[in-house]
Amino acid sequence: LRHTARFGKPILISSGVSTLAQIDEAIRTIRSEGNEQIMLFHCVSQYPADPKDINLNTMVTLQRAFDVPVGLSDHTEGVAVAIAAAALGAKLLEKHFTLDRAVPGPDNFFSMEPGPMKTIIDGIRDVEKALGVPYKEIREAEKPMVVNFHKSIFATQDIEAGAPVTADKISILRPFIGIPAKDLDVVLGMCPRRRVKKGQALQWEDFKAPPHVSAEGKATAMSEGK
């Protein structure tokens, strides 16, 4: 490892049949030669490997413990483990590849043929797109659905001008074309300044005064609107 590290080139380390202490010793040895270009592969040296033995979460442990990019040396059959590794942050993937699994050889029988390998690559590309950003927001693709999925307060009977809004006169329904459902407690007891017909969504304009939002962010009805 010291000899290899002195070339100053990137080094890919497989962690098969190794303990965390042995991996630590290997990385310290490389870094002692001034080489920080290290990528660490999580590996279970079983051929083929059973998915129940893979422990993909170990990849996350390795990345946190050694602060290096991690990958997976994957000896499982099928495509699921490789794609899942990409979702957990694998930066590089090793997968046995063959043009024909029927050809004699120690690894051919569990290697990926071109079709399944393409499935893995396409799946990883989709995962990369799907991971997106680490914060919650209404995505651009969702925005047209806001009207259909959020709810408004609707009149279930005619509400005369000046008559207080009571629970038996309203209902929470889709679509979102009026006062938001979350403001139900604000609307109850308020009196519309004009008649609201059965089936209409209540609007703030129907009332004498709009709701007041306190400093604490809680909506309350202004006394003028009672």
XYZ file of C-alpha atoms in Angstrom:
226
model
C 0.000 0.000 0.000
C 2.836 2.393 0.767
C 4.474 1.631 -2.578
C 1.196 2.193 -4.447
C 0.403 5.376 -2.541
C 3.717 6.947 -3.573
C 2.592 7.103 -7.211
C 0.112 9.793 -6.192
C -2.679 8.156 -8.169
C -6.267 7.455 -7.025
C -6.553 4.191 -5.104
C -9.694 2.044 -4.967
C -9.786 -0.139 -1.869
C -12.041 -3.168 -1.538
C -13.063 -3.938 2.035
C -13.996 -7.601 1.540
C -13.073 -9.960 4.423
C -11.819 -6.970 6.430
C -12.637 -5.521 9.817
C -13.128 -1.828 10.442
C -9.761 -1.764 12.217
C -8.002 -3.312 9.217
C -9.632 -0.802 6.869
C -8.514 1.999 9.168
C -4.943 0.693 9.099
C -4.969 0.520 5.298
C -6.250 4.074 4.895
C -3.789 5.427 7.477
C -0.953 3.727 5.581
C -1.948 5.385 2.301
C -2.427 8.773 3.904
C 0.958 8.540 5.602
C 2.464 8.817 2.114
C 0.537 12.028 1.426
C -2.037 10.396 -0.824
C -5.627 11.412 -0.068
C -7.103 10.104 -3.339
C -8.936 7.172 -1.813
C -12.250 5.529 -2.642
C -13.489 2.744 -0.421
C -15.643 -0.112 -1.665
C -17.993 -1.913 0.659
C -17.630 -5.572 -0.292
C -18.907 -8.949 0.836
C -16.552 -11.557 -0.604
C -19.112 -14.207 -1.418
C -19.697 -15.436 -4.998
C -22.540 -14.982 -5.609
C -23.428 -12.937 -2.546
C -26.789 -13.301 -0.855
C -28.617 -9.946 -0.491
C -29.308 -10.708 3.195
C -25.535 -10.642 3.814
C -24.783 -7.366 2.005
C -25.584 -4.857 4.779
C -25.677 -1.841 2.497
C -25.886 0.457 5.516
C -22.216 -0.360 6.100
C -21.473 1.968 3.184
C -22.827 4.870 5.190
C -20.696 3.829 8.178
C -17.550 3.687 6.038
C -18.181 7.121 4.570
C -18.680 8.680 7.998
C -15.770 6.848 9.604
C -13.147 7.659 6.974
C -14.508 10.717 5.149
C -13.850 9.232 1.712
C -16.154 8.534 -1.238
C -17.673 5.076 -1.006
C -18.812 2.550 -3.562
C -20.013 -1.021 -3.707
C -18.287 -4.109 -5.013
C -21.475 -6.026 -5.751
C -21.440 -9.780 -6.231
C -25.168 -10.337 -5.889
C -27.287 -11.636 -8.727
C -29.899 -9.287 -10.113
C -30.197 -5.516 -10.213
C -31.849 -4.481 -6.924
C -28.793 -4.235 -4.652
C -26.771 -2.174 -7.118
C -29.573 0.341 -7.628
C -30.207 0.540 -3.873
C -26.505 1.257 -3.323
C -26.752 4.269 -5.617
C -29.687 5.539 -3.563
C -27.555 5.255 -0.397
C -24.755 7.325 -1.891
C -22.451 4.910 -3.739
C -20.187 6.906 -6.065
C -18.784 3.925 -7.907
C -20.135 0.461 -8.558
C -18.280 -2.710 -9.415
C -20.399 -5.405 -11.041
C -19.214 -8.563 -12.787
C -20.057 -8.392 -16.492
C -20.168 -11.005 -19.235
C -21.488 -11.284 -22.747
C -22.695 -14.835 -22.087
C -23.363 -16.453 -18.702
C -23.222 -19.899 -20.351
C -19.509 -19.573 -21.119
C -17.367 -21.582 -18.649
C -15.628 -19.559 -15.942
C -15.677 -19.047 -12.178
C -17.612 -15.762 -12.277
C -19.701 -16.040 -15.434
C -22.693 -17.783 -13.890
C -23.550 -14.830 -11.651
C -22.269 -11.998 -13.855
C -24.513 -9.471 -15.569
C -25.256 -9.827 -19.261
C -25.791 -6.684 -21.382
C -29.575 -6.504 -20.858
C -29.570 -6.630 -17.043
C -26.496 -4.372 -16.929
C -28.388 -1.751 -18.914
C -31.266 -2.096 -16.445
C -28.839 -1.342 -13.590
C -27.410 1.704 -15.344
C -30.846 3.060 -16.273
C -32.035 2.456 -12.715
C -29.070 4.325 -11.242
C -29.666 7.261 -13.582
C -33.280 7.379 -12.402
C -32.144 7.240 -8.756
C -29.783 10.162 -9.333
C -32.665 12.228 -10.691
C -35.040 11.107 -7.953
C -32.721 11.952 -5.023
C -33.185 15.645 -5.735
C -32.867 18.193 -2.948
C -32.836 17.644 0.846
C -35.673 20.055 1.633
C -39.447 19.789 1.288
C -41.249 21.992 -1.191
C -44.121 21.840 -3.647
C -42.370 20.777 -6.818
C -43.063 22.520 -10.110
C -44.673 19.334 -11.438
C -47.053 19.279 -8.437
C -48.245 22.877 -8.637
C -51.061 22.201 -11.126
C -52.437 19.693 -8.582
C -52.716 22.186 -5.700
C -56.254 23.136 -6.706
C -57.327 19.478 -6.920
C -55.695 18.206 -3.719
C -56.072 21.045 -1.215
C -59.490 21.855 0.235
C -61.706 24.885 0.753
C -64.659 25.778 2.931
C -67.951 25.415 1.032
C -71.481 26.412 1.930
C -73.811 23.400 2.306
C -76.832 25.713 2.473
C -77.552 29.324 1.694
C -75.895 31.674 4.224
C -77.686 34.987 4.391
C -75.842 38.267 4.714
C -75.288 39.109 8.374
C -76.011 35.555 9.577
C -73.146 33.890 11.433
C -71.346 30.975 9.826
C -72.024 27.816 11.815
C -70.719 24.284 11.430
C -73.990 22.962 9.989
C -73.828 25.472 7.129
C -70.391 24.548 5.791
C -68.220 21.623 4.795
C -64.588 21.015 3.874
C -64.352 19.943 0.237
C -62.143 19.940 -2.805
C -61.138 21.854 -4.904
C -59.026 24.633 -3.410
C -60.848 27.653 -4.834
C -61.772 29.578 -1.702
C -60.888 30.053 1.960
C -58.401 27.316 2.983
C -59.696 24.481 5.141
C -57.072 25.317 7.794
C -58.942 28.580 8.500
C -62.161 26.840 9.542
C -61.907 28.086 13.130
C -61.488 31.642 11.887
C -64.565 31.520 9.661
C -66.899 30.008 12.257
C -68.911 32.818 13.797
C -68.076 35.383 11.129
C -70.963 37.022 9.246
C -70.838 37.416 5.484
C -71.638 40.855 4.093
C -73.405 39.265 1.171
C -75.413 36.126 0.576
C -73.388 32.960 -0.026
C -75.290 30.381 -2.029
C -75.334 26.657 -1.316
C -72.436 24.936 -3.111
C -70.248 28.051 -3.315
C -66.750 28.189 -1.877
C -66.459 30.877 0.780
C -64.150 33.773 -0.114
C -62.551 36.302 2.211
C -64.265 38.959 0.114
C -67.609 37.616 1.354
C -66.908 39.091 4.793
C -66.750 42.625 6.135
C -63.133 42.305 7.217
C -60.349 39.916 6.313
C -58.800 37.693 8.997
C -55.998 39.091 11.090
C -52.816 37.043 11.483
C -51.170 37.514 14.872
C -47.436 37.737 15.505
C -47.539 34.101 16.586
C -48.848 33.149 13.154
C -52.331 32.233 14.424
C -55.224 33.514 12.383
C -58.036 35.207 14.312
C -61.133 37.018 13.096
C -61.123 40.782 13.553
C -63.994 41.978 15.710
C -65.349 44.047 12.856
C -66.053 40.853 10.959
C -68.204 39.292 13.677
